[in-house]
Amino acid sequence: MTTNGTPQEARAPEEPTAEDLLNAVGPAFGKLRRTSLLEVENPISAKDLSRTLVLGLVLEHTRDSEKEITVGAVAELLGVDPSVASRMVTDNIKAGYLLRAASQQDGRRTVLHLSPEGTELMARFRRHQRAAFEYITADWAERDRLEFARLMLKYVDSLGRLKERGQAGG
């Protein structure tokens, strides 16, 4: 109501512009990481969540039996100093999630493998991620959930191809 007693017209919220949407993407990615501990079925501890960064890289890069991953590769893939990667790897080894082994390609190198416990943690983490996605998007239309999932996978695939396209930072 206005001060003179006549009803005030309700205004529809303005649709965000393309510029507004694109500017909001970066902060949205930051919120995704901060909310990843969402309490859903079988939550992952904060410590194990950080461990899954390293375990995920090892899992991803050793699926092909020809590939091997070292502490140096972990540092490069995470974009951290080798000493930081070494501490992260050591923490995973002490927790029983990673194993060190001699390289089958070069016996002078040490490579990393997931232990059975590391494999189980990653399976539990994947289930947690799926449950969190389903919980967060529970009130979305099914086609919207699937379209978001499809576009997220497309985004990640494009991210993986940056070096091939010569656009990776550096």
Coordinates of N, CA, C and O in Angstrom, one line a residue:
M1 N 0.8 -1.2 0.0 CA 0.0 0.0 0.0 C 0.9 1.3 0.0 O 1.9 1.3 0.7
T2 N 0.4 2.2 -0.7 CA 1.2 3.5 -0.7 C 0.6 4.3 0.4 O -0.3 4.0 1.1
T3 N 1.2 5.5 0.6 CA 0.8 6.3 1.8 C -0.6 6.9 1.6 O -1.3 7.2 2.5
N4 N -1.1 6.9 0.3 CA -2.5 7.4 0.1 C -3.5 6.3 0.2 O -4.7 6.5 -0.1
G5 N -3.1 5.1 0.6 CA -4.1 4.0 0.7 C -4.4 3.2 -0.5 O -5.2 2.3 -0.5
T6 N -3.8 3.5 -1.7 CA -4.0 2.8 -2.9 C -3.0 1.7 -3.0 O -1.8 1.8 -2.5
P7 N -3.4 0.5 -3.5 CA -2.4 -0.6 -3.6 C -1.2 -0.2 -4.5 O -1.4 0.4 -5.5
Q8 N -0.1 -0.7 -4.1 CA 1.2 -0.5 -4.9 C 1.4 -1.7 -5.8 O 1.1 -2.8 -5.4
E9 N 1.7 -1.4 -7.0 CA 1.9 -2.5 -8.0 C 3.2 -3.3 -7.6 O 4.2 -2.7 -7.3
A10 N 3.0 -4.6 -7.6 CA 4.2 -5.5 -7.3 C 5.1 -5.5 -8.5 O 4.6 -5.7 -9.6
R11 N 6.3 -5.3 -8.3 CA 7.3 -5.4 -9.4 C 7.9 -6.7 -9.5 O 8.4 -7.3 -8.5
A12 N 8.0 -7.3 -10.7 CA 8.7 -8.6 -10.8 C 10.2 -8.3 -10.7 O 10.7 -7.2 -11.2
P13 N 10.9 -9.2 -10.1 CA 12.4 -9.0 -10.0 C 13.0 -9.0 -11.4 O 12.5 -9.7 -12.3
E14 N 13.9 -8.1 -11.6 CA 14.6 -8.0 -12.9 C 15.4 -9.3 -13.2 O 16.0 -9.8 -12.3
E15 N 15.3 -9.7 -14.4 CA 16.1 -10.9 -14.9 C 17.6 -10.4 -14.9 O 17.9 -9.3 -15.4
P16 N 18.5 -11.3 -14.4 CA 19.9 -10.9 -14.5 C 20.4 -10.8 -16.0 O 19.9 -11.6 -16.8
T17 N 21.2 -9.9 -16.3 CA 21.8 -9.8 -17.6 C 22.8 -10.9 -17.8 O 23.3 -11.5 -16.9
A18 N 23.3 -11.1 -19.1 CA 24.3 -12.0 -19.4 C 25.6 -11.7 -18.6 O 26.3 -12.5 -18.0
E19 N 25.9 -10.4 -18.5 CA 27.1 -9.9 -17.8 C 26.9 -10.3 -16.3 O 27.9 -10.7 -15.7
D20 N 25.8 -10.1 -15.7 CA 25.5 -10.4 -14.3 C 25.8 -11.9 -14.1 O 26.4 -12.3 -13.1
L21 N 25.2 -12.7 -14.9 CA 25.3 -14.2 -14.8 C 26.8 -14.6 -14.9 O 27.3 -15.4 -14.1
L22 N 27.5 -14.1 -15.9 CA 28.9 -14.5 -16.1 C 29.8 -14.0 -14.9 O 30.7 -14.7 -14.5
N23 N 29.5 -12.8 -14.4 CA 30.3 -12.3 -13.2 C 30.0 -13.1 -12.0 O 30.8 -13.1 -11.0
A24 N 28.9 -13.8 -11.9 CA 28.5 -14.6 -10.7 C 29.1 -16.0 -10.7 O 29.0 -16.6 -9.7
V25 N 29.6 -16.4 -11.8 CA 30.1 -17.8 -11.9 C 31.3 -18.0 -10.9 O 31.3 -19.0 -10.2
G26 N 32.3 -17.1 -10.9 CA 33.4 -17.3 -10.0 C 33.0 -17.5 -8.6 O 33.4 -18.4 -7.9
P27 N 32.3 -16.5 -8.0 CA 31.8 -16.6 -6.6 C 31.0 -17.9 -6.4 O 31.1 -18.5 -5.3
A28 N 30.3 -18.3 -7.4 CA 29.5 -19.6 -7.2 C 30.4 -20.8 -7.1 O 30.1 -21.6 -6.2
F29 N 31.5 -20.8 -7.8 CA 32.4 -21.9 -7.7 C 33.0 -21.9 -6.3 O 33.2 -23.0 -5.7
G30 N 33.3 -20.7 -5.7 CA 33.8 -20.7 -4.4 C 32.8 -21.2 -3.3 O 33.2 -21.9 -2.4
K31 N 31.6 -20.9 -3.5 CA 30.5 -21.4 -2.6 C 30.4 -22.9 -2.7 O 30.1 -23.6 -1.8
L32 N 30.6 -23.5 -3.9 CA 30.5 -24.9 -4.1 C 31.5 -25.6 -3.2 O 31.2 -26.6 -2.6
R33 N 32.7 -25.1 -3.2 CA 33.8 -25.8 -2.4 C 33.5 -25.6 -0.9 O 33.6 -26.6 -0.1
R34 N 33.0 -24.5 -0.5 CA 32.7 -24.2 0.9 C 31.5 -25.1 1.4 O 31.5 -25.4 2.6
T35 N 30.6 -25.4 0.6 CA 29.4 -26.2 1.0 C 29.5 -27.7 0.8 O 28.6 -28.4 1.0
S36 N 30.7 -28.1 0.4 CA 30.9 -29.5 0.0 C 30.8 -30.5 1.3 O 30.7 -31.7 1.1
L37 N 30.8 -29.9 2.5 CA 30.7 -30.7 3.6 C 29.2 -30.9 4.1 O 28.9 -31.3 5.2
L38 N 28.3 -30.5 3.2 CA 26.9 -30.6 3.4 C 26.5 -31.9 4.1 O 27.0 -33.0 3.7
E39 N 25.8 -31.9 5.2 CA 25.4 -33.1 5.9 C 24.3 -33.9 5.1 O 23.2 -33.6 5.2
V40 N 24.8 -34.8 4.4 CA 23.9 -35.7 3.7 C 24.3 -37.1 4.2 O 25.2 -37.3 5.0
E41 N 23.7 -38.1 3.7 CA 24.0 -39.5 4.1 C 25.5 -39.8 4.0 O 26.1 -39.4 3.0
N42 N 26.1 -40.4 5.0 CA 27.5 -40.8 5.1 C 28.4 -39.6 4.8 O 29.2 -39.6 3.8
P43 N 28.3 -38.6 5.6 CA 29.2 -37.4 5.4 C 30.7 -37.7 5.4 O 31.1 -38.7 6.1
I44 N 31.5 -37.0 4.7 CA 32.9 -37.1 4.6 C 33.5 -36.1 5.6 O 33.1 -34.9 5.6
S45 N 34.5 -36.5 6.4 CA 35.1 -35.6 7.3 C 35.9 -34.5 6.5 O 36.3 -34.8 5.4
A46 N 36.1 -33.4 7.2 CA 36.9 -32.3 6.5 C 38.3 -32.8 6.1 O 38.8 -32.5 5.1
K47 N 38.9 -33.6 7.0 CA 40.2 -34.1 6.8 C 40.2 -35.1 5.6 O 41.1 -35.0 4.7
D48 N 39.3 -36.0 5.5 CA 39.2 -36.9 4.4 C 38.8 -36.2 3.1 O 39.2 -36.6 2.0
L49 N 38.0 -35.1 3.2 CA 37.7 -34.4 2.1 C 38.9 -33.8 1.4 O 39.1 -33.9 0.2
S50 N 39.8 -33.3 2.2 CA 41.1 -32.8 1.6 C 41.9 -33.9 1.1 O 42.6 -33.7 0.1
R51 N 41.9 -35.0 1.7 CA 42.6 -36.2 1.2 C 42.1 -36.6 -0.2 O 42.9 -37.1 -1.0
T52 N 40.8 -36.5 -0.4 CA 40.3 -36.9 -1.7 C 40.8 -36.1 -2.9 O 40.8 -36.6 -4.0
L53 N 41.4 -35.0 -2.6 CA 42.0 -34.2 -3.7 C 43.1 -35.0 -4.3 O 43.2 -35.2 -5.5
V54 N 44.0 -35.5 -3.5 CA 45.1 -36.4 -3.9 C 44.7 -37.7 -4.4 O 45.1 -38.2 -5.5
L55 N 43.8 -38.3 -3.7 CA 43.3 -39.7 -4.0 C 42.6 -39.7 -5.4 O 42.8 -40.6 -6.2
G56 N 41.8 -38.6 -5.6 CA 41.1 -38.5 -6.9 C 42.1 -38.4 -8.1 O 41.9 -39.0 -9.1
L57 N 43.2 -37.6 -7.9 CA 44.2 -37.5 -8.9 C 44.9 -38.9 -9.2 O 45.1 -39.2 -10.4
V58 N 45.2 -39.6 -8.1 CA 45.9 -40.9 -8.3 C 44.9 -41.8 -9.0 O 45.3 -42.5 -10.0
L59 N 43.7 -41.8 -8.6 CA 42.7 -42.7 -9.2 C 42.5 -42.4 -10.7 O 42.6 -43.3 -11.5
E60 N 42.3 -41.1 -11.0 CA 42.1 -40.7 -12.4 C 43.3 -41.0 -13.3 O 43.1 -41.4 -14.4
H61 N 44.5 -40.8 -12.8 CA 45.7 -41.0 -13.6 C 46.3 -42.4 -13.6 O 47.2 -42.7 -14.4
T62 N 45.7 -43.3 -12.8 CA 46.2 -44.7 -12.9 C 45.2 -45.6 -13.4 O 45.4 -46.8 -13.4
R63 N 44.0 -45.1 -13.9 CA 43.0 -46.0 -14.5 C 43.6 -46.7 -15.7 O 43.3 -47.9 -15.9
D64 N 44.4 -46.0 -16.4 CA 45.1 -46.6 -17.6 C 46.4 -47.3 -17.0 O 47.2 -46.6 -16.4
S65 N 46.5 -48.6 -17.1 CA 47.6 -49.3 -16.4 C 48.9 -48.9 -16.9 O 49.9 -49.2 -16.3
E66 N 49.0 -48.2 -18.0 CA 50.3 -47.7 -18.5 C 50.8 -46.4 -17.8 O 51.9 -46.1 -17.8
K67 N 49.8 -45.7 -17.2 CA 50.2 -44.4 -16.6 C 50.6 -44.7 -15.1 O 50.1 -45.6 -14.5
E68 N 51.5 -43.8 -14.7 CA 52.0 -43.8 -13.3 C 51.9 -42.4 -12.8 O 52.1 -41.5 -13.6
I69 N 51.8 -42.3 -11.5 CA 51.7 -40.9 -10.9 C 52.7 -40.8 -9.7 O 52.8 -41.8 -8.9
T70 N 53.4 -39.8 -9.7 CA 54.4 -39.5 -8.7 C 54.0 -38.3 -7.8 O 53.1 -37.6 -8.1
V71 N 54.8 -38.1 -6.7 CA 54.5 -36.9 -5.9 C 54.7 -35.7 -6.7 O 53.9 -34.7 -6.6
G72 N 55.7 -35.6 -7.6 CA 55.9 -34.5 -8.5 C 54.7 -34.2 -9.4 O 54.3 -33.1 -9.6
A73 N 54.1 -35.3 -9.9 CA 52.9 -35.1 -10.8 C 51.7 -34.6 -9.9 O 51.0 -33.8 -10.4
V74 N 51.6 -35.1 -8.7 CA 50.5 -34.6 -7.8 C 50.7 -33.1 -7.6 O 49.8 -32.3 -7.7
A75 N 52.0 -32.6 -7.4 CA 52.2 -31.2 -7.2 C 51.8 -30.4 -8.4 O 51.2 -29.4 -8.3
E76 N 52.2 -30.9 -9.6 CA 51.9 -30.2 -10.8 C 50.4 -30.1 -11.1 O 49.9 -29.1 -11.4
L77 N 49.7 -31.2 -10.9 CA 48.3 -31.3 -11.1 C 47.5 -30.4 -10.2 O 46.5 -29.9 -10.5
L78 N 48.0 -30.3 -8.9 CA 47.3 -29.5 -7.9 C 47.7 -28.1 -8.0 O 47.1 -27.2 -7.4
G79 N 48.8 -27.8 -8.7 CA 49.4 -26.5 -8.7 C 49.9 -26.0 -7.4 O 49.8 -24.8 -7.0
V80 N 50.6 -26.9 -6.7 CA 51.2 -26.6 -5.4 C 52.7 -26.9 -5.4 O 53.2 -27.6 -6.3
D81 N 53.4 -26.4 -4.4 CA 54.8 -26.6 -4.3 C 55.0 -28.1 -4.0 O 54.2 -28.8 -3.3
P82 N 56.1 -28.7 -4.5 CA 56.4 -30.1 -4.3 C 56.4 -30.5 -2.8 O 56.0 -31.6 -2.4
S83 N 56.9 -29.6 -1.9 CA 56.9 -29.9 -0.5 C 55.5 -30.1 0.0 O 55.2 -30.9 0.9
V84 N 54.6 -29.2 -0.5 CA 53.1 -29.3 0.0 C 52.5 -30.6 -0.5 O 51.9 -31.3 0.2
A85 N 52.8 -31.0 -1.8 CA 52.3 -32.2 -2.3 C 52.9 -33.4 -1.5 O 52.2 -34.4 -1.2
S86 N 54.1 -33.4 -1.2 CA 54.8 -34.4 -0.4 C 54.1 -34.6 0.9 O 53.8 -35.8 1.3
R87 N 53.8 -33.5 1.6 CA 53.1 -33.6 2.9 C 51.7 -34.2 2.7 O 51.2 -35.0 3.5
M88 N 51.0 -33.8 1.6 CA 49.6 -34.3 1.4 C 49.7 -35.8 1.1 O 48.9 -36.6 1.6
V89 N 50.7 -36.2 0.3 CA 50.8 -37.7 0.0 C 51.2 -38.4 1.2 O 50.6 -39.5 1.5
T90 N 52.1 -37.9 2.0 CA 52.5 -38.6 3.3 C 51.3 -38.8 4.2 O 51.1 -39.8 4.8
D91 N 50.5 -37.7 4.3 CA 49.3 -37.8 5.1 C 48.4 -39.0 4.7 O 47.9 -39.7 5.5
N92 N 48.2 -39.1 3.4 CA 47.4 -40.2 2.8 C 48.0 -41.5 3.1 O 47.3 -42.5 3.3
I93 N 49.3 -41.6 3.0 CA 50.0 -42.9 3.3 C 49.8 -43.3 4.7 O 49.4 -44.4 5.1
K94 N 50.0 -42.3 5.6 CA 49.8 -42.6 7.1 C 48.4 -43.0 7.4 O 48.2 -43.8 8.3
A95 N 47.5 -42.4 6.7 CA 46.0 -42.7 6.9 C 45.7 -44.1 6.3 O 44.6 -44.6 6.6
G96 N 46.6 -44.7 5.5 CA 46.3 -46.0 4.9 C 45.6 -45.9 3.6 O 45.2 -46.9 3.1
Y97 N 45.5 -44.7 3.0 CA 44.8 -44.6 1.7 C 45.7 -44.7 0.5 O 45.2 -45.0 -0.6
L98 N 47.0 -44.5 0.6 CA 47.9 -44.6 -0.5 C 49.1 -45.5 -0.2 O 49.4 -45.6 1.0
L99 N 49.6 -46.1 -1.2 CA 50.8 -46.9 -1.2 C 51.8 -46.4 -2.1 O 51.5 -45.9 -3.2
R100 N 53.1 -46.5 -1.7 CA 54.2 -46.1 -2.6 C 54.7 -47.5 -3.2 O 54.7 -48.5 -2.5
A101 N 55.2 -47.4 -4.4 CA 55.7 -48.6 -5.1 C 56.8 -48.2 -6.1 O 56.8 -47.0 -6.5
A102 N 57.7 -49.1 -6.4 CA 58.7 -48.8 -7.4 C 58.0 -48.8 -8.8 O 57.1 -49.6 -9.1
S103 N 58.4 -47.8 -9.6 CA 57.9 -47.7 -10.9 C 58.2 -49.0 -11.8 O 59.3 -49.5 -11.7
Q104 N 57.2 -49.4 -12.5 CA 57.5 -50.5 -13.4 C 58.2 -50.1 -14.7 O 58.7 -50.9 -15.4
Q105 N 58.2 -48.8 -14.9 CA 58.8 -48.2 -16.1 C 60.2 -47.7 -15.8 O 61.1 -47.7 -16.7
D106 N 60.5 -47.3 -14.6 CA 61.8 -46.8 -14.2 C 61.9 -47.0 -12.7 O 61.4 -46.3 -11.9
G107 N 62.7 -48.1 -12.4 CA 62.8 -48.5 -11.0 C 63.4 -47.5 -10.0 O 63.3 -47.6 -8.8
R108 N 64.0 -46.4 -10.6 CA 64.5 -45.3 -9.7 C 63.4 -44.4 -9.2 O 63.6 -43.7 -8.2
R109 N 62.2 -44.5 -9.8 CA 61.1 -43.6 -9.4 C 60.2 -44.3 -8.4 O 60.0 -45.6 -8.5
T110 N 59.5 -43.6 -7.6 CA 58.5 -44.1 -6.7 C 57.1 -43.6 -7.2 O 57.0 -42.4 -7.5
V111 N 56.2 -44.5 -7.4 CA 54.9 -44.1 -7.8 C 53.8 -44.4 -6.8 O 54.1 -45.1 -5.8
L112 N 52.6 -43.9 -7.0 CA 51.6 -43.9 -6.0 C 50.4 -44.8 -6.5 O 50.1 -44.8 -7.7
H113 N 49.8 -45.6 -5.6 CA 48.7 -46.4 -5.9 C 47.7 -46.3 -4.7 O 48.1 -46.1 -3.6
L114 N 46.4 -46.3 -5.0 CA 45.4 -46.4 -3.9 C 45.5 -47.7 -3.2 O 45.6 -48.8 -3.9
S115 N 45.4 -47.7 -1.9 CA 45.2 -48.9 -1.2 C 43.7 -49.3 -1.2 O 42.9 -48.6 -1.7
P116 N 43.4 -50.5 -0.8 CA 42.0 -50.9 -0.7 C 41.2 -49.9 0.1 O 40.0 -49.6 -0.3
E117 N 41.7 -49.4 1.2 CA 41.0 -48.4 2.0 C 40.9 -47.1 1.2 O 39.8 -46.4 1.4
G118 N 41.8 -46.7 0.4 CA 41.7 -45.5 -0.4 C 40.7 -45.7 -1.5 O 39.9 -44.7 -1.7
T119 N 40.6 -46.9 -2.0 CA 39.6 -47.2 -3.0 C 38.2 -47.1 -2.4 O 37.3 -46.5 -3.0
E120 N 38.0 -47.6 -1.2 CA 36.8 -47.5 -0.5 C 36.4 -46.1 -0.1 O 35.2 -45.7 -0.3
L121 N 37.4 -45.3 0.3 CA 37.1 -43.9 0.6 C 36.6 -43.2 -0.6 O 35.6 -42.4 -0.5
M122 N 37.2 -43.4 -1.7 CA 36.8 -42.7 -3.0 C 35.4 -43.2 -3.4 O 34.6 -42.4 -3.9
A123 N 35.1 -44.4 -3.2 CA 33.7 -44.9 -3.5 C 32.7 -44.2 -2.6 O 31.7 -43.8 -3.1
R124 N 33.0 -44.1 -1.3 CA 32.2 -43.5 -0.4 C 32.0 -42.0 -0.7 O 30.9 -41.4 -0.7
F125 N 33.1 -41.4 -1.1 CA 33.1 -39.9 -1.5 C 32.2 -39.7 -2.7 O 31.4 -38.8 -2.8
R126 N 32.3 -40.6 -3.7 CA 31.5 -40.5 -4.9 C 30.0 -40.6 -4.6 O 29.2 -39.9 -5.1
R127 N 29.7 -41.6 -3.7 CA 28.3 -41.7 -3.2 C 27.8 -40.5 -2.5 O 26.7 -40.0 -2.7
H128 N 28.7 -39.9 -1.7 CA 28.4 -38.7 -1.0 C 28.1 -37.5 -2.0 O 27.2 -36.8 -1.8
Q129 N 29.0 -37.4 -3.0 CA 28.8 -36.3 -4.0 C 27.4 -36.5 -4.7 O 26.7 -35.5 -4.9
R130 N 27.1 -37.7 -5.0 CA 25.8 -38.0 -5.7 C 24.7 -37.6 -4.8 O 23.7 -37.0 -5.2
A131 N 24.8 -38.1 -3.5 CA 23.7 -37.8 -2.6 C 23.5 -36.3 -2.4 O 22.4 -35.8 -2.3
A132 N 24.6 -35.6 -2.3 CA 24.6 -34.1 -2.1 C 23.9 -33.5 -3.3 O 23.1 -32.6 -3.1
F133 N 24.3 -33.9 -4.5 CA 23.7 -33.3 -5.7 C 22.2 -33.6 -5.7 O 21.4 -32.6 -6.0
E134 N 21.8 -34.8 -5.4 CA 20.4 -35.1 -5.4 C 19.6 -34.3 -4.3 O 18.5 -33.9 -4.5
Y135 N 20.2 -34.2 -3.2 CA 19.6 -33.4 -2.1 C 19.5 -31.9 -2.4 O 18.4 -31.3 -2.2
I136 N 20.5 -31.3 -2.9 CA 20.5 -29.9 -3.3 C 19.5 -29.6 -4.4 O 18.9 -28.6 -4.4
T137 N 19.4 -30.5 -5.4 CA 18.5 -30.3 -6.5 C 17.2 -31.0 -6.4 O 16.5 -31.2 -7.4
A138 N 16.8 -31.4 -5.2 CA 15.6 -32.2 -5.0 C 14.4 -31.5 -5.6 O 13.4 -32.2 -6.0
D139 N 14.3 -30.2 -5.5 CA 13.1 -29.5 -6.0 C 13.3 -29.0 -7.4 O 12.4 -28.2 -7.9
W140 N 14.3 -29.4 -8.1 CA 14.4 -29.1 -9.5 C 13.7 -30.1 -10.4 O 13.5 -31.2 -10.0
A141 N 13.3 -29.6 -11.6 CA 12.7 -30.5 -12.5 C 13.8 -31.5 -13.0 O 14.9 -31.1 -13.1
E142 N 13.4 -32.7 -13.2 CA 14.4 -33.7 -13.6 C 15.2 -33.3 -14.9 O 16.4 -33.5 -14.9
R143 N 14.5 -32.7 -15.8 CA 15.3 -32.2 -17.0 C 16.3 -31.2 -16.7 O 17.4 -31.1 -17.3
D144 N 16.0 -30.3 -15.7 CA 17.0 -29.3 -15.3 C 18.2 -29.9 -14.6 O 19.3 -29.5 -14.8
R145 N 17.9 -30.9 -13.7 CA 19.0 -31.6 -13.0 C 19.9 -32.3 -14.1 O 21.2 -32.2 -13.9
L146 N 19.3 -33.0 -15.0 CA 20.1 -33.7 -16.0 C 20.9 -32.7 -16.9 O 22.0 -32.9 -17.3
E147 N 20.2 -31.6 -17.3 CA 20.9 -30.6 -18.1 C 22.1 -30.0 -17.4 O 23.1 -29.8 -17.9
F148 N 21.9 -29.6 -16.1 CA 23.0 -29.1 -15.3 C 24.1 -30.1 -15.2 O 25.3 -29.7 -15.4
A149 N 23.8 -31.4 -15.0 CA 24.8 -32.4 -14.9 C 25.6 -32.5 -16.3 O 26.8 -32.6 -16.3
R150 N 24.8 -32.5 -17.4 CA 25.4 -32.6 -18.7 C 26.4 -31.4 -18.9 O 27.5 -31.5 -19.4
L151 N 25.9 -30.2 -18.6 CA 26.7 -29.0 -18.8 C 27.9 -29.0 -17.9 O 29.0 -28.5 -18.3
M152 N 27.8 -29.4 -16.7 CA 28.9 -29.5 -15.8 C 30.0 -30.4 -16.3 O 31.2 -30.1 -16.3
L153 N 29.6 -31.6 -16.8 CA 30.5 -32.5 -17.4 C 31.2 -32.0 -18.6 O 32.4 -32.2 -18.9
K154 N 30.4 -31.2 -19.4 CA 31.0 -30.6 -20.6 C 32.0 -29.6 -20.2 O 33.1 -29.5 -20.8
Y155 N 31.7 -28.8 -19.2 CA 32.7 -27.8 -18.6 C 34.0 -28.4 -18.2 O 35.1 -28.0 -18.5
V156 N 33.9 -29.5 -17.4 CA 35.0 -30.2 -16.9 C 35.8 -30.8 -18.0 O 37.1 -30.8 -18.0
D157 N 35.2 -31.4 -19.0 CA 35.9 -31.9 -20.2 C 36.6 -30.8 -20.9 O 37.8 -31.0 -21.3
S158 N 36.0 -29.6 -21.1 CA 36.7 -28.5 -21.7 C 37.9 -28.1 -20.9 O 39.0 -27.7 -21.5
L159 N 37.8 -28.1 -19.6 CA 38.9 -27.7 -18.7 C 40.0 -28.7 -18.9 O 41.2 -28.2 -19.0
G160 N 39.7 -30.0 -19.1 CA 40.8 -31.0 -19.3 C 41.5 -30.8 -20.6 O 42.6 -31.3 -20.7
R161 N 40.9 -30.1 -21.5 CA 41.5 -30.0 -22.9 C 42.2 -28.6 -23.0 O 42.7 -28.3 -24.1
L162 N 42.3 -27.8 -22.0 CA 42.9 -26.5 -22.1 C 44.4 -26.6 -22.6 O 44.8 -25.8 -23.5
K163 N 45.1 -27.5 -22.1 CA 46.5 -27.6 -22.5 C 46.6 -28.0 -24.0 O 47.4 -27.5 -24.7
E164 N 45.7 -28.9 -24.5 CA 45.7 -29.3 -25.9 C 45.4 -28.1 -26.8 O 45.9 -28.0 -27.9
R165 N 44.6 -27.2 -26.3 CA 44.2 -26.0 -27.0 C 45.2 -24.9 -26.9 O 45.1 -23.8 -27.5
G166 N 46.3 -25.1 -26.0 CA 47.3 -24.1 -25.9 C 46.8 -22.9 -25.1 O 47.4 -21.8 -25.2
Q167 N 45.8 -23.0 -24.3 CA 45.2 -21.9 -23.5 C 45.5 -22.1 -22.0 O 45.0 -21.3 -21.2
A168 N 46.2 -23.1 -21.6 CA 46.4 -23.3 -20.2 C 47.3 -22.2 -19.7 O 48.2 -21.7 -20.4
G169 N 47.1 -21.8 -18.5 CA 47.9 -20.7 -17.9 C 49.4 -20.9 -18.0 O 49.8 -22.0 -17.6
G170 N 50.1 -20.0 -18.5 CA 51.5 -20.2 -18.5 C 52.2 -19.9 -19.7 O 53.3 -19.7 -19.9

